Rosetta silent file (secondary structure, phi, psi, omega in degrees, C-alpha in Angstrom):
SEQUENCE: XXXXXXXXXXXXXXXXXXXXXXXXXXXXXXXXXXXXXXXXXXXXXXXXXXXXXXXXXXXXXXXXXXXXXXXXXXXXXXXXXXXXXXXXXXXXXXXXXXXXXXXXXXXXXXX
SCORE:     score description
SCORE:     0.000 S_00000001
   1 L     0.000  -50.269 -179.704  -29.777  -15.847  -11.737 S_00000001
   2 H   -61.271  -39.239  178.472  -27.231  -13.543  -13.370 S_00000001
   3 H   -64.720  -37.484  178.323  -26.505  -11.923   -9.985 S_00000001
   4 H   -64.189  -42.893  179.113  -25.889  -15.342   -8.420 S_00000001
   5 H   -62.748  -48.005 -179.994  -23.403  -16.252  -11.144 S_00000001
   6 H   -60.647  -42.717  179.591  -21.609  -12.925  -10.793 S_00000001
   7 H   -62.154  -42.759  178.448  -21.487  -13.285   -6.996 S_00000001
   8 H   -62.858  -42.559 -178.865  -19.960  -16.791   -7.237 S_00000001
   9 H   -65.195  -47.513 -178.556  -17.335  -15.588   -9.704 S_00000001
  10 H   -65.551  -38.322  178.051  -16.385  -12.519   -7.661 S_00000001
  11 H   -64.411  -45.361 -179.225  -16.259  -14.524   -4.432 S_00000001
  12 H   -63.658  -42.439 -177.667  -14.069  -17.183   -6.012 S_00000001
  13 H   -81.758   -5.441 -178.587  -11.723  -14.631   -7.589 S_00000001
  14 L   -77.438   -9.614 -179.110  -11.638  -12.544   -4.413 S_00000001
  15 L   -99.810  133.947 -177.418   -9.087  -14.824   -2.778 S_00000001
  16 H   -58.033  -45.384 -178.695   -5.388  -14.359   -3.516 S_00000001
  17 H   -62.407  -42.328  179.858   -4.621  -18.082   -3.647 S_00000001
  18 H   -66.471  -36.654  175.686   -7.466  -18.750   -6.071 S_00000001
  19 H   -65.085  -38.174  177.795   -6.311  -15.896   -8.324 S_00000001
  20 H   -65.537  -39.007  177.163   -2.812  -17.396   -8.262 S_00000001
  21 H   -61.895  -46.844  178.583   -4.223  -20.802   -9.207 S_00000001
  22 H   -60.334  -43.247  179.765   -6.093  -19.256  -12.143 S_00000001
  23 H   -60.491  -46.033  177.893   -2.976  -17.368  -13.233 S_00000001
  24 H   -59.527  -43.507 -178.597   -0.898  -20.555  -13.173 S_00000001
  25 H   -66.851  -35.658  177.815   -3.503  -22.440  -15.180 S_00000001
  26 H   -70.385  -40.916 -178.004   -3.719  -19.698  -17.797 S_00000001
  27 H   -72.365  -40.411 -171.310    0.068  -19.455  -18.071 S_00000001
  28 H  -106.798  -10.505 -176.017    0.885  -23.174  -18.027 S_00000001
  29 L    85.462 -173.760 -178.058   -2.289  -24.849  -19.252 S_00000001
  30 L   -56.191  137.829  179.893   -4.024  -27.752  -17.517 S_00000001
  31 E  -131.648  151.019  171.930   -2.147  -29.080  -14.486 S_00000001
  32 E   -66.909  151.536  179.156   -2.505  -32.035  -12.165 S_00000001
  33 H   -57.386  -41.998 -179.210   -3.808  -31.114   -8.727 S_00000001
  34 H   -65.125  -35.627  177.316   -0.534  -32.254   -7.174 S_00000001
  35 H   -67.814  -38.703  175.899    1.458  -30.061   -9.584 S_00000001
  36 H   -62.888  -46.325 -177.227   -0.709  -27.077   -8.654 S_00000001
  37 H   -61.197  -29.308 -179.072   -0.279  -27.783   -4.950 S_00000001
  38 L   -63.967  -19.839 -179.529    3.516  -27.794   -5.353 S_00000001
  39 L   -82.935   -6.580 -173.038    3.354  -24.046   -6.051 S_00000001
  40 L  -125.329  149.177  178.552    1.833  -23.261   -2.653 S_00000001
  41 L   -92.314   63.706  178.098    2.958  -23.520    0.944 S_00000001
  42 L  -154.614  168.560 -177.181   -0.181  -25.349    2.064 S_00000001
  43 L   -70.095  158.917  175.746   -1.544  -28.862    2.193 S_00000001
  44 H   -59.622  -37.794  178.903   -2.913  -30.671   -0.828 S_00000001
  45 H   -62.396  -40.813  178.947   -6.286  -30.700    0.927 S_00000001
  46 H   -65.470  -43.054  177.933   -6.253  -26.883    1.233 S_00000001
  47 H   -63.296  -40.344  178.647   -5.408  -26.455   -2.444 S_00000001
  48 H   -60.876  -37.628  177.831   -8.194  -28.916   -3.312 S_00000001
  49 H   -65.064  -40.543  176.635  -10.670  -26.778   -1.361 S_00000001
  50 H   -63.221  -42.412  178.779   -9.615  -23.699   -3.349 S_00000001
  51 H   -61.949  -40.414  179.630  -10.017  -25.657   -6.587 S_00000001
  52 H   -60.107  -41.750  178.110  -13.504  -26.752   -5.494 S_00000001
  53 H   -63.478  -42.493  178.266  -14.554  -23.095   -5.030 S_00000001
  54 H   -64.416  -38.541  177.072  -13.200  -22.263   -8.493 S_00000001
  55 H   -63.486  -44.553 -179.124  -15.072  -25.259   -9.947 S_00000001
  56 H   -62.773  -30.083  177.889  -18.340  -24.174   -8.322 S_00000001
  57 L   -84.662   -5.878  179.874  -17.900  -20.723   -9.888 S_00000001
  58 L    80.213   12.381 -176.692  -17.227  -22.336  -13.273 S_00000001
  59 L   -86.790  -14.358  173.574  -13.724  -20.844  -13.478 S_00000001
  60 E  -138.775  156.863  173.850  -11.960  -24.210  -13.739 S_00000001
  61 E  -122.584  156.158 -179.123  -12.842  -27.634  -15.063 S_00000001
  62 E  -120.267  134.049  175.022  -11.602  -31.021  -13.923 S_00000001
  63 E  -124.106  129.050 -176.784  -10.721  -33.950  -16.156 S_00000001
  64 E  -108.304  125.346  174.684   -9.933  -37.288  -14.557 S_00000001
  65 E  -122.468  103.911 -175.067   -7.617  -39.805  -16.192 S_00000001
  66 L    65.096 -121.678  179.205   -7.264  -42.838  -13.952 S_00000001
  67 L   -96.061   -3.545 -178.325   -6.193  -41.494  -10.592 S_00000001
  68 E   -90.243  134.567  176.919   -4.909  -38.207  -11.980 S_00000001
  69 E  -112.431  120.218  179.252   -7.065  -35.081  -11.831 S_00000001
  70 E  -104.558  132.005 -178.178   -6.217  -32.354  -14.329 S_00000001
  71 E  -110.801  134.048  179.285   -7.472  -28.830  -13.707 S_00000001
  72 E  -129.333  145.837  176.678   -7.901  -26.312  -16.534 S_00000001
  73 E   -71.148  143.106  176.182   -8.880  -22.643  -16.506 S_00000001
  74 L  -128.264   99.491 -171.592  -12.293  -21.810  -17.932 S_00000001
  75 L   -90.850   -7.086 -179.508  -12.369  -18.090  -18.666 S_00000001
  76 L   -56.758  -39.111  179.074  -15.731  -17.907  -20.436 S_00000001
  77 L   -62.328  -17.802  179.285  -17.629  -17.133  -17.183 S_00000001
  78 H   -65.620  -13.306  176.714  -15.576  -13.955  -16.836 S_00000001
  79 H   -59.706  -29.275  179.049  -17.851  -12.426  -19.472 S_00000001
  80 H   -65.547  -40.985  179.051  -20.307  -11.862  -16.607 S_00000001
  81 H   -72.299  -36.897  178.225  -17.805   -9.677  -14.752 S_00000001
  82 H   -61.749  -41.910  179.205  -16.835   -7.873  -17.956 S_00000001
  83 H   -65.344  -41.974 -179.494  -20.491   -7.026  -18.622 S_00000001
  84 H   -63.767  -46.412  178.587  -21.012   -5.808  -15.064 S_00000001
  85 H   -64.183  -35.641  177.753  -17.900   -3.610  -15.158 S_00000001
  86 H   -63.501  -40.013  177.059  -18.971   -2.244  -18.557 S_00000001
  87 H   -63.423  -44.729  178.294  -22.326   -1.240  -17.049 S_00000001
  88 H   -60.165  -43.643 -179.319  -20.578    0.489  -14.150 S_00000001
  89 H   -62.245  -42.966 -178.699  -18.271    2.289  -16.542 S_00000001
  90 H   -66.708  -36.445  176.875  -21.141    3.536  -18.698 S_00000001
  91 H   -62.689  -45.655 -179.939  -23.000    4.823  -15.635 S_00000001
  92 H   -66.204  -37.335  178.530  -19.924    6.747  -14.484 S_00000001
  93 H   -63.427  -39.669  176.985  -19.327    8.124  -17.969 S_00000001
  94 H   -64.825  -43.484 -179.750  -22.898    9.461  -18.030 S_00000001
  95 H   -65.792  -41.768  179.116  -22.511   11.009  -14.578 S_00000001
  96 H   -66.579  -37.139  177.400  -19.172   12.589  -15.452 S_00000001
  97 H   -63.753  -43.951  178.080  -20.615   13.958  -18.686 S_00000001
  98 H   -63.300  -40.371  178.140  -23.523   15.516  -16.778 S_00000001
  99 H   -65.047  -41.799  178.384  -21.091   17.015  -14.253 S_00000001
 100 H   -61.128  -42.545  178.233  -18.941   18.403  -17.067 S_00000001
 101 H   -64.156  -40.819  178.920  -22.013   20.026  -18.640 S_00000001
 102 H   -63.506  -45.351  179.925  -23.023   21.514  -15.290 S_00000001
 103 H   -66.123  -40.293  177.685  -19.560   22.935  -14.677 S_00000001
 104 H   -63.076  -40.303  179.106  -19.350   24.335  -18.207 S_00000001
 105 H   -62.877  -42.177  179.780  -22.740   25.949  -17.742 S_00000001
 106 H   -68.921  -37.222  178.666  -21.618   27.611  -14.496 S_00000001
 107 H   -65.130  -33.274 -179.299  -18.351   28.816  -16.045 S_00000001
 108 L   -86.789    5.919  176.605  -20.290   30.474  -18.844 S_00000001
 109 L    82.049   13.335  178.723  -22.532   32.258  -16.342 S_00000001
 110 L  -103.024  105.527 -179.707  -25.610   30.122  -16.980 S_00000001
 111 L  -111.566    0.000    0.000  -26.936   28.886  -13.674 S_00000001
């Protein structure tokens, strides 16, 4: 389950346009879909497809008022990527520490 969530988030954030959409939403707050689309040289339908991928990953939410659709960034799911990167970092720190100990041992003539 956790791997599926992480995969959806990474896939959604792996596209330049979707990262730009998230950046705009974080900087400017919730925006109408049409206002978001105005920032890109693509059709409204294409922007809507990008938004749909972000929604499926839980990175944006949609609020509908009449005919207007407002999109807002939802950054809470990024905790999954932060946890994953923290695990990777701790693994590398352990490996580097072991390598440092090995090299120190060899420098001191202990093989």
